[in-house]
mmCIF file of C-alpha atoms in Angstrom:
data_model
loop_
_atom_site.group_PDB
_atom_site.id
_atom_site.type_symbol
_atom_site.label_atom_id
_atom_site.label_comp_id
_atom_site.label_asym_id
_atom_site.label_seq_id
_atom_site.Cartn_x
_atom_site.Cartn_y
_atom_site.Cartn_z
ATOM 1 C CA MET A 1 53.053 56.127 15.490
ATOM 2 C CA LYS A 2 53.176 59.218 16.245
ATOM 3 C CA MET A 3 49.054 59.797 14.728
ATOM 4 C CA MET A 4 47.972 56.595 16.845
ATOM 5 C CA PHE A 5 49.877 57.943 20.130
ATOM 6 C CA PRO A 6 46.622 60.478 21.352
ATOM 7 C CA ILE A 7 45.209 56.725 21.648
ATOM 8 C CA LEU A 8 47.695 55.590 23.931
ATOM 9 C CA LYS A 9 47.305 58.951 25.931
ATOM 10 C CA ALA A 10 43.950 58.769 26.340
ATOM 11 C CA VAL A 11 43.828 54.554 27.262
ATOM 12 C CA GLY A 12 46.693 55.770 29.763
ATOM 13 C CA ASP A 13 44.941 58.690 31.668
ATOM 14 C CA THR A 14 42.124 55.818 32.321
ATOM 15 C CA TYR A 15 44.919 53.521 33.363
ATOM 16 C CA SER A 16 45.962 55.776 36.081
ATOM 17 C CA ASP A 17 42.311 56.707 37.011
ATOM 18 C CA TYR A 18 42.088 53.255 37.651
ATOM 19 C CA VAL A 19 44.578 52.081 39.386
ATOM 20 C CA ALA A 20 44.279 55.338 41.802
ATOM 21 C CA LYS A 21 40.631 54.207 42.405
ATOM 22 C CA MET A 22 41.731 50.351 43.159
ATOM 23 C CA ILE A 23 44.473 51.579 45.457
ATOM 24 C CA GLY A 24 42.849 54.552 47.548
ATOM 25 C CA ASN A 25 45.596 55.812 49.846
ATOM 26 C CA GLY A 26 47.652 52.659 49.262
ATOM 27 C CA ALA A 27 46.801 49.093 48.736
ATOM 28 C CA GLU A 28 48.049 45.861 47.054
ATOM 29 C CA LEU A 29 47.512 45.806 43.373
ATOM 30 C CA GLU A 30 47.574 43.032 40.844
ATOM 31 C CA VAL A 31 49.676 44.771 38.462
ATOM 32 C CA LYS A 32 49.558 41.769 35.454
ATOM 33 C CA ASP A 33 45.973 42.211 35.566
ATOM 34 C CA ALA A 34 46.200 45.661 35.136
ATOM 35 C CA VAL A 35 48.078 46.313 32.764
ATOM 36 C CA ALA A 36 46.923 43.602 30.640
ATOM 37 C CA ARG A 37 43.384 45.545 30.253
ATOM 38 C CA PHE A 38 46.015 48.705 29.171
ATOM 39 C CA THR A 39 47.138 46.571 26.035
ATOM 40 C CA THR A 40 43.794 45.771 25.574
ATOM 41 C CA ASP A 41 42.295 48.717 25.137
ATOM 42 C CA VAL A 42 45.403 50.433 23.425
ATOM 43 C CA ILE A 43 45.672 47.441 20.467
ATOM 44 C CA GLY A 44 41.524 47.151 20.592
ATOM 45 C CA ASN A 45 41.905 50.598 19.563
ATOM 46 C CA CYS A 46 44.826 51.063 17.698
ATOM 47 C CA ALA A 47 44.412 47.666 15.552
ATOM 48 C CA PHE A 48 40.254 47.626 15.513
ATOM 49 C CA GLY A 49 38.991 50.999 16.349
ATOM 50 C CA ILE A 50 37.269 49.699 19.233
ATOM 51 C CA ASP A 51 36.505 50.915 22.503
ATOM 52 C CA CYS A 52 36.952 47.836 24.934
ATOM 53 C CA ASN A 53 36.644 49.741 28.235
ATOM 54 C CA SER A 54 38.163 47.078 29.881
ATOM 55 C CA PHE A 55 38.800 48.819 33.126
ATOM 56 C CA ALA A 56 35.248 48.651 33.602
ATOM 57 C CA GLU A 57 34.231 45.346 31.861
ATOM 58 C CA PRO A 58 37.369 43.526 32.231
ATOM 59 C CA ASN A 59 35.343 40.017 30.479
ATOM 60 C CA ASN A 60 34.597 42.192 27.484
ATOM 61 C CA GLU A 61 34.401 39.798 24.524
ATOM 62 C CA PHE A 62 37.834 40.927 22.508
ATOM 63 C CA ARG A 63 39.664 40.295 25.836
ATOM 64 C CA GLU A 64 38.110 36.903 26.491
ATOM 65 C CA PHE A 65 39.050 35.616 23.123
ATOM 66 C CA GLY A 66 42.529 37.066 23.641
ATOM 67 C CA VAL A 67 43.132 35.436 26.823
ATOM 68 C CA LYS A 68 41.880 31.911 25.101
ATOM 69 C CA ILE A 69 44.603 32.357 22.195
ATOM 70 C CA ILE A 70 47.439 32.863 24.975
ATOM 71 C CA ASN A 71 46.253 30.541 27.406
ATOM 72 C CA GLU A 72 45.903 27.336 25.834
ATOM 73 C CA PRO A 73 45.554 24.069 27.631
ATOM 74 C CA ILE A 74 48.096 21.741 27.764
ATOM 75 C CA SER A 75 46.738 19.301 24.946
ATOM 76 C CA ALA A 76 46.354 22.413 22.711
ATOM 77 C CA GLY A 77 49.957 23.062 23.199
ATOM 78 C CA ILE A 78 50.979 19.940 22.657
ATOM 79 C CA MET A 79 48.754 19.427 19.145
ATOM 80 C CA ARG A 80 50.596 23.280 18.014
ATOM 81 C CA ILE A 81 54.464 21.790 18.765
ATOM 82 C CA PHE A 82 53.219 18.833 16.736
ATOM 83 C CA TRP A 83 52.030 20.802 14.073
ATOM 84 C CA LYS A 84 54.905 23.180 13.849
ATOM 85 C CA LEU A 85 57.178 20.075 14.039
ATOM 86 C CA PHE A 86 55.517 18.000 11.195
ATOM 87 C CA PRO A 87 53.315 21.006 9.230
ATOM 88 C CA GLU A 88 52.766 19.226 6.133
ATOM 89 C CA LEU A 89 50.996 15.988 8.461
ATOM 90 C CA GLY A 90 49.388 18.449 10.876
ATOM 91 C CA ASN A 91 47.873 19.919 7.842
ATOM 92 C CA LEU A 92 46.288 16.853 6.661
ATOM 93 C CA LEU A 93 45.230 15.989 10.623
ATOM 94 C CA GLY A 94 43.425 18.859 10.607
ATOM 95 C CA ILE A 95 45.049 20.332 13.566
ATOM 96 C CA LYS A 96 45.354 24.069 14.339
ATOM 97 C CA ALA A 97 47.759 26.144 15.354
ATOM 98 C CA LEU A 98 45.272 28.634 17.411
ATOM 99 C CA ASN A 99 42.085 28.378 19.123
ATOM 100 C CA VAL A 100 39.732 28.466 16.405
ATOM 101 C CA SER A 101 36.917 29.945 18.284
ATOM 102 C CA ALA A 102 39.205 32.783 18.638
ATOM 103 C CA THR A 103 40.192 33.103 15.136
ATOM 104 C CA THR A 104 36.682 32.973 13.971
ATOM 105 C CA PHE A 105 35.801 35.653 15.959
ATOM 106 C CA PHE A 106 39.208 37.788 15.572
ATOM 107 C CA ARG A 107 38.260 37.082 11.578
ATOM 108 C CA ARG A 108 34.375 38.282 11.726
ATOM 109 C CA LEU A 109 35.748 41.166 13.368
ATOM 110 C CA VAL A 110 38.412 42.279 10.875
ATOM 111 C CA ALA A 111 35.485 41.824 8.232
ATOM 112 C CA ASP A 112 33.081 43.649 10.034
ATOM 113 C CA THR A 113 35.490 46.709 10.664
ATOM 114 C CA ILE A 114 36.664 46.934 7.357
ATOM 115 C CA ASP A 115 33.064 46.833 5.921
ATOM 116 C CA TYR A 116 32.138 49.405 7.976
ATOM 117 C CA ARG A 117 34.709 51.598 7.135
ATOM 118 C CA GLN A 118 34.241 51.430 3.452
ATOM 119 C CA LYS A 119 30.376 52.219 3.810
ATOM 120 C CA SER A 120 31.131 55.076 5.979
ATOM 121 C CA THR A 121 34.487 56.429 4.592
ATOM 122 C CA VAL A 122 35.900 56.018 8.400
ATOM 123 C CA ASP A 123 39.507 57.188 8.455
ATOM 124 C CA ARG A 124 41.144 57.023 12.319
ATOM 125 C CA LYS A 125 44.858 56.915 11.149
ATOM 126 C CA ASP A 126 45.100 53.775 12.832
ATOM 127 C CA PHE A 127 46.592 50.142 11.820
ATOM 128 C CA MET A 128 43.129 49.068 10.340
ATOM 129 C CA SER A 129 43.181 52.103 8.168
ATOM 130 C CA MET A 130 46.662 50.618 6.559
ATOM 131 C CA LEU A 131 44.987 47.554 6.176
ATOM 132 C CA VAL A 132 41.765 48.705 4.546
ATOM 133 C CA GLU A 133 43.671 50.955 1.747
ATOM 134 C CA LEU A 134 46.146 47.747 0.923
ATOM 135 C CA LYS A 135 43.201 45.845 0.495
ATOM 136 C CA ASN A 136 41.538 48.511 -1.418
ATOM 137 C CA LYS A 137 44.660 48.175 -3.970
ATOM 138 C CA GLY A 138 44.591 44.653 -4.032
ATOM 139 C CA ASP A 139 47.854 43.906 -1.815
ATOM 140 C CA LEU A 140 45.800 42.065 0.716
ATOM 141 C CA THR A 141 43.360 39.404 0.801
ATOM 142 C CA LEU A 142 40.628 39.568 3.949
ATOM 143 C CA ASP A 143 42.350 36.748 5.535
ATOM 144 C CA GLU A 144 45.454 38.124 4.983
ATOM 145 C CA ALA A 145 43.972 41.185 6.560
ATOM 146 C CA ALA A 146 42.733 39.358 9.308
ATOM 147 C CA ALA A 147 45.927 37.787 10.095
ATOM 148 C CA GLN A 148 47.819 40.657 10.400
ATOM 149 C CA SER A 149 45.529 42.103 12.349
ATOM 150 C CA LEU A 150 45.779 38.924 15.129
ATOM 151 C CA VAL A 151 49.199 38.947 14.862
ATOM 152 C CA PHE A 152 49.030 42.979 15.918
ATOM 153 C CA PHE A 153 47.081 41.961 18.808
ATOM 154 C CA VAL A 154 48.734 38.727 19.905
ATOM 155 C CA ALA A 155 52.328 40.304 19.609
ATOM 156 C CA GLY A 156 50.883 43.762 21.180
ATOM 157 C CA PHE A 157 48.796 42.438 23.902
ATOM 158 C CA GLU A 158 50.567 39.638 25.582
ATOM 159 C CA THR A 159 54.326 41.205 25.313
ATOM 160 C CA SER A 160 54.202 44.449 25.996
ATOM 161 C CA SER A 161 52.040 43.699 29.272
ATOM 162 C CA SER A 162 53.989 41.142 30.511
ATOM 163 C CA ASN A 163 57.328 43.671 30.026
ATOM 164 C CA GLN A 164 55.879 45.980 31.837
ATOM 165 C CA ALA A 165 54.320 43.802 34.791
ATOM 166 C CA TYR A 166 57.974 42.303 34.924
ATOM 167 C CA CYS A 167 59.332 45.617 34.914
ATOM 168 C CA LEU A 168 57.301 47.405 37.373
ATOM 169 C CA TYR A 169 58.302 44.114 39.822
ATOM 170 C CA GLU A 170 62.003 44.904 39.317
ATOM 171 C CA LEU A 171 61.815 48.002 40.088
ATOM 172 C CA ALA A 172 59.830 47.666 43.206
ATOM 173 C CA LEU A 173 62.417 45.112 44.097
ATOM 174 C CA ASN A 174 65.194 47.672 43.532
ATOM 175 C CA PRO A 175 63.785 50.978 44.606
ATOM 176 C CA ASP A 176 66.892 52.870 43.652
ATOM 177 C CA CYS A 177 66.258 51.937 40.296
ATOM 178 C CA GLN A 178 63.096 53.012 40.386
ATOM 179 C CA GLU A 179 63.637 56.583 41.525
ATOM 180 C CA LYS A 180 66.055 56.815 38.730
ATOM 181 C CA ALA A 181 63.146 55.678 36.171
ATOM 182 C CA ARG A 182 60.266 58.014 37.688
ATOM 183 C CA GLU A 183 62.778 61.044 37.969
ATOM 184 C CA SER A 184 63.734 60.021 33.825
ATOM 185 C CA VAL A 185 59.825 60.490 33.421
ATOM 186 C CA LEU A 186 59.256 63.656 35.014
ATOM 187 C CA LYS A 187 61.951 65.400 33.931
ATOM 188 C CA ALA A 188 60.736 64.649 29.884
ATOM 189 C CA ILE A 189 57.609 65.351 30.873
ATOM 190 C CA GLU A 190 58.635 68.879 32.313
ATOM 191 C CA LYS A 191 61.027 69.590 29.586
ATOM 192 C CA HIS A 192 58.489 68.810 26.877
ATOM 193 C CA GLY A 193 55.215 70.350 28.612
ATOM 194 C CA GLY A 194 53.366 67.192 29.162
ATOM 195 C CA LEU A 195 52.921 63.313 28.589
ATOM 196 C CA ASN A 196 53.410 63.582 24.923
ATOM 197 C CA TYR A 197 55.013 61.641 21.826
ATOM 198 C CA GLU A 198 58.047 63.528 22.315
ATOM 199 C CA ALA A 199 58.105 63.152 26.292
ATOM 200 C CA VAL A 200 58.322 59.324 25.974
ATOM 201 C CA ASN A 201 60.828 59.149 23.571
ATOM 202 C CA ASP A 202 63.098 61.335 25.911
ATOM 203 C CA MET A 203 63.297 59.066 28.926
ATOM 204 C CA LEU A 204 66.681 56.989 28.338
ATOM 205 C CA TYR A 205 66.668 55.365 31.797
ATOM 206 C CA LEU A 206 63.449 54.263 31.659
ATOM 207 C CA ASP A 207 64.404 52.664 28.162
ATOM 208 C CA GLN A 208 67.443 51.101 29.823
ATOM 209 C CA CYS A 209 65.084 49.508 32.520
ATOM 210 C CA ILE A 210 62.550 48.226 29.964
ATOM 211 C CA ASN A 211 65.086 46.784 27.835
ATOM 212 C CA GLU A 212 66.964 45.002 31.421
ATOM 213 C CA SER A 213 63.595 43.738 31.954
ATOM 214 C CA LEU A 214 63.059 42.523 28.672
ATOM 215 C CA ARG A 215 66.818 40.883 29.001
ATOM 216 C CA LEU A 216 65.507 39.048 32.306
ATOM 217 C CA TYR A 217 62.207 38.049 31.019
ATOM 218 C CA PRO A 218 62.091 37.853 27.466
ATOM 219 C CA SER A 219 58.655 36.966 26.250
ATOM 220 C CA VAL A 220 59.797 34.467 23.596
ATOM 221 C CA PRO A 221 62.210 32.331 25.372
ATOM 222 C CA VAL A 222 63.154 30.463 22.011
ATOM 223 C CA LEU A 223 62.933 31.781 18.673
ATOM 224 C CA GLU A 224 62.276 29.455 15.680
ATOM 225 C CA ARG A 225 63.602 30.171 12.151
ATOM 226 C CA LYS A 226 63.855 27.881 9.041
ATOM 227 C CA THR A 227 67.040 27.609 6.832
ATOM 228 C CA PHE A 228 65.742 29.139 3.109
ATOM 229 C CA GLN A 229 69.226 28.014 1.833
ATOM 230 C CA SER A 230 72.693 26.115 3.043
ATOM 231 C CA TYR A 231 74.477 28.158 5.430
ATOM 232 C CA LYS A 232 78.188 27.415 6.370
ATOM 233 C CA ILE A 233 78.663 28.795 10.080
ATOM 234 C CA PRO A 234 82.441 31.096 9.703
ATOM 235 C CA ASP A 235 85.378 29.209 11.287
ATOM 236 C CA SER A 236 84.187 25.883 11.506
ATOM 237 C CA ASP A 237 83.049 22.497 9.582
ATOM 238 C CA VAL A 238 79.665 23.174 10.234
ATOM 239 C CA THR A 239 77.019 23.703 7.502
ATOM 240 C CA ILE A 240 73.226 24.484 8.585
ATOM 241 C CA PRO A 241 71.556 22.385 5.646
ATOM 242 C CA LYS A 242 68.496 24.298 3.885
ATOM 243 C CA GLY A 243 65.076 23.509 5.138
ATOM 244 C CA MET A 244 66.523 22.834 8.859
ATOM 245 C CA LYS A 245 64.373 24.490 11.302
ATOM 246 C CA ILE A 246 66.473 26.344 14.527
ATOM 247 C CA HIS A 247 65.820 27.123 17.951
ATOM 248 C CA ILE A 248 67.662 30.046 19.181
ATOM 249 C CA PRO A 249 67.856 29.789 23.309
ATOM 250 C CA VAL A 250 66.919 33.260 23.929
ATOM 251 C CA PHE A 251 66.741 32.938 27.298
ATOM 252 C CA ALA A 252 69.677 31.518 28.142
ATOM 253 C CA ILE A 253 71.826 33.929 25.890
ATOM 254 C CA GLN A 254 70.521 36.439 27.874
ATOM 255 C CA ARG A 255 71.541 35.237 30.860
ATOM 256 C CA ASP A 256 74.620 34.191 30.211
ATOM 257 C CA GLU A 257 77.377 35.793 32.368
ATOM 258 C CA GLN A 258 79.959 35.807 29.647
ATOM 259 C CA TYR A 259 77.735 38.442 28.183
ATOM 260 C CA TYR A 260 76.134 40.146 31.318
ATOM 261 C CA PRO A 261 78.179 39.575 34.744
ATOM 262 C CA GLU A 262 75.726 38.787 37.519
ATOM 263 C CA PRO A 263 73.165 37.770 35.165
ATOM 264 C CA LEU A 264 70.546 37.838 37.865
ATOM 265 C CA LYS A 265 71.046 41.319 38.413
ATOM 266 C CA PHE A 266 68.233 43.891 37.405
ATOM 267 C CA ASN A 267 70.905 46.104 36.508
ATOM 268 C CA PRO A 268 69.802 48.974 33.930
ATOM 269 C CA ASP A 269 72.954 50.353 33.251
ATOM 270 C CA ARG A 270 73.857 47.334 31.381
ATOM 271 C CA PHE A 271 71.429 49.027 28.709
ATOM 272 C CA HIS A 272 73.336 52.590 28.427
ATOM 273 C CA PRO A 273 74.479 53.036 24.932
ATOM 274 C CA SER A 274 77.979 53.163 25.604
ATOM 275 C CA GLU A 275 77.708 49.621 27.390
ATOM 276 C CA VAL A 276 75.427 48.241 24.581
ATOM 277 C CA ALA A 277 77.978 49.294 21.795
ATOM 278 C CA LYS A 278 80.324 46.879 23.674
ATOM 279 C CA ARG A 279 78.380 43.509 23.020
ATOM 280 C CA HIS A 280 77.591 42.076 19.948
ATOM 281 C CA SER A 281 74.087 42.560 19.208
ATOM 282 C CA SER A 282 72.724 39.009 19.217
ATOM 283 C CA THR A 283 73.124 38.901 22.877
ATOM 284 C CA PHE A 284 69.895 40.515 23.095
ATOM 285 C CA LEU A 285 67.439 39.205 21.013
ATOM 286 C CA PRO A 286 63.959 39.945 22.696
ATOM 287 C CA PHE A 287 62.269 40.909 19.354
ATOM 288 C CA GLY A 288 64.519 38.732 17.100
ATOM 289 C CA ASP A 289 66.941 39.837 14.501
ATOM 290 C CA GLY A 290 67.500 40.440 10.681
ATOM 291 C CA GLN A 291 64.708 40.319 8.229
ATOM 292 C CA ARG A 292 62.536 38.794 10.415
ATOM 293 C CA ALA A 293 62.813 40.786 13.345
ATOM 294 C CA CYS A 294 59.372 41.611 15.132
ATOM 295 C CA ILE A 295 57.742 44.175 13.073
ATOM 296 C CA GLY A 296 55.906 45.623 16.136
ATOM 297 C CA LEU A 297 59.144 46.467 17.919
ATOM 298 C CA ARG A 298 58.693 50.277 17.988
ATOM 299 C CA PHE A 299 55.169 49.949 18.767
ATOM 300 C CA GLY A 300 56.000 47.859 21.431
ATOM 301 C CA MET A 301 58.479 50.074 22.850
ATOM 302 C CA LEU A 302 56.310 52.953 22.582
ATOM 303 C CA GLN A 303 53.051 51.285 24.669
ATOM 304 C CA SER A 304 55.695 50.039 26.990
ATOM 305 C CA ARG A 305 56.787 53.522 27.831
ATOM 306 C CA MET A 306 53.773 54.977 27.975
ATOM 307 C CA GLY A 307 52.337 52.640 30.416
ATOM 308 C CA LEU A 308 55.241 52.823 32.741
ATOM 309 C CA ALA A 309 55.498 56.690 32.191
ATOM 310 C CA ALA A 310 51.623 56.859 33.431
ATOM 311 C CA MET A 311 52.485 54.629 36.325
ATOM 312 C CA LEU A 312 56.132 55.894 37.579
ATOM 313 C CA SER A 313 54.710 59.590 37.152
ATOM 314 C CA LYS A 314 51.668 58.844 39.796
ATOM 315 C CA PHE A 315 52.225 56.376 42.072
ATOM 316 C CA ARG A 316 55.004 54.195 43.984
ATOM 317 C CA PHE A 317 55.466 50.286 43.575
ATOM 318 C CA SER A 318 57.014 48.184 46.464
ATOM 319 C CA ILE A 319 56.862 44.605 47.238
ATOM 320 C CA SER A 320 54.366 43.053 49.661
ATOM 321 C CA GLU A 321 53.574 39.920 51.615
ATOM 322 C CA ARG A 322 52.063 38.341 48.637
ATOM 323 C CA THR A 323 54.569 39.250 46.058
ATOM 324 C CA VAL A 324 56.473 36.240 45.293
ATOM 325 C CA VAL A 325 60.204 36.269 45.273
ATOM 326 C CA PRO A 326 61.847 34.721 42.920
ATOM 327 C CA LEU A 327 59.258 34.398 40.511
ATOM 328 C CA GLU A 328 58.262 30.576 38.832
ATOM 329 C CA TYR A 329 56.895 30.672 35.681
ATOM 330 C CA SER A 330 53.815 29.006 34.364
ATOM 331 C CA VAL A 331 55.127 25.807 31.707
ATOM 332 C CA GLN A 332 51.698 25.982 30.321
ATOM 333 C CA ALA A 333 51.746 29.210 28.391
ATOM 334 C CA PRO A 334 53.626 29.264 25.018
ATOM 335 C CA ILE A 335 55.181 32.421 26.327
ATOM 336 C CA LEU A 336 57.062 33.289 29.273
ATOM 337 C CA GLN A 337 54.531 34.330 32.392
ATOM 338 C CA PRO A 338 54.574 33.806 35.832
ATOM 339 C CA LYS A 339 52.973 31.146 37.466
ATOM 340 C CA SER A 340 50.771 33.017 40.170
ATOM 341 C CA ASP A 341 49.677 36.638 40.370
ATOM 342 C CA LEU A 342 51.871 39.218 40.509
ATOM 343 C CA VAL A 343 51.367 41.178 43.474
ATOM 344 C CA LEU A 344 52.697 44.343 44.487
ATOM 345 C CA LYS A 345 52.133 47.411 47.154
ATOM 346 C CA VAL A 346 51.032 50.515 45.234
ATOM 347 C CA GLU A 347 51.037 54.052 46.873
ATOM 348 C CA PRO A 348 50.085 57.239 45.063
ATOM 349 C CA LEU A 349 52.928 59.334 45.123
#
């Protein structure tokens, strides 16, 4: 994590320069697009060692295929659901879980990157270097390395992008919270002598804002699990049989007023450590939990901290006439996405 931070910092600086150029002395900005460029460049650099330069070339091939995986047509979504419900039959029918052209692109990209690094002995201290090492040890095949890279991209690109956009949206709606978050960022920068690794890990209130955004807008609204053995629910007559698929309604749990009073209100104080200690851990599941929790949790949080700190340290966000309140969600995307553009007014500090 610490070794990859210089890459995040460099992309964060480019991100700030891009937003400053786009808004001048103050203008509206489609923040989801801007944040997506940031996360695309971070993941491209950290996972594949590729400088995507999405701020200058928003339609680069890397981002194009990433969007294809996330924004699938309704027909593909239906086929994917069918495959998940009936995997054996789906495999017999040749149904693919992900966009074929996109997965082919990522496999070729990983193969070419690994080949280049092995021939030139390049070691960038990034995710791809770890995969190369595991492949050379015989712990991973090329297909498994490609699959891991694809998961890293999908999980790190879209979820972190959405989280940052939703957080900026809520901070624009709640200016008092925005000022407290900015104060948290600026104090950490001053304390640690710049926007460095130590600083972004010392922004408690910003973390609370990120977690409150994840509570209101979990990227994966429903978690899916499959039991590997029969399990009797304590203090009940219910036994979940081995092999049963379980759906966990994260969106509903995290908006349940018995756990979160006034659940639709954005209140980062819910995630002060003293308040978190009062709740059951399974009332907050944006990254899942247990042995199948999201492996990218720490990286996703670091990326969100970096992106939000870069923005809040230099810009003020507010709603405009084009800001949709309340948000409506896309019924087409496999994850929680706003139906329309997420437009905010942005002013330099």
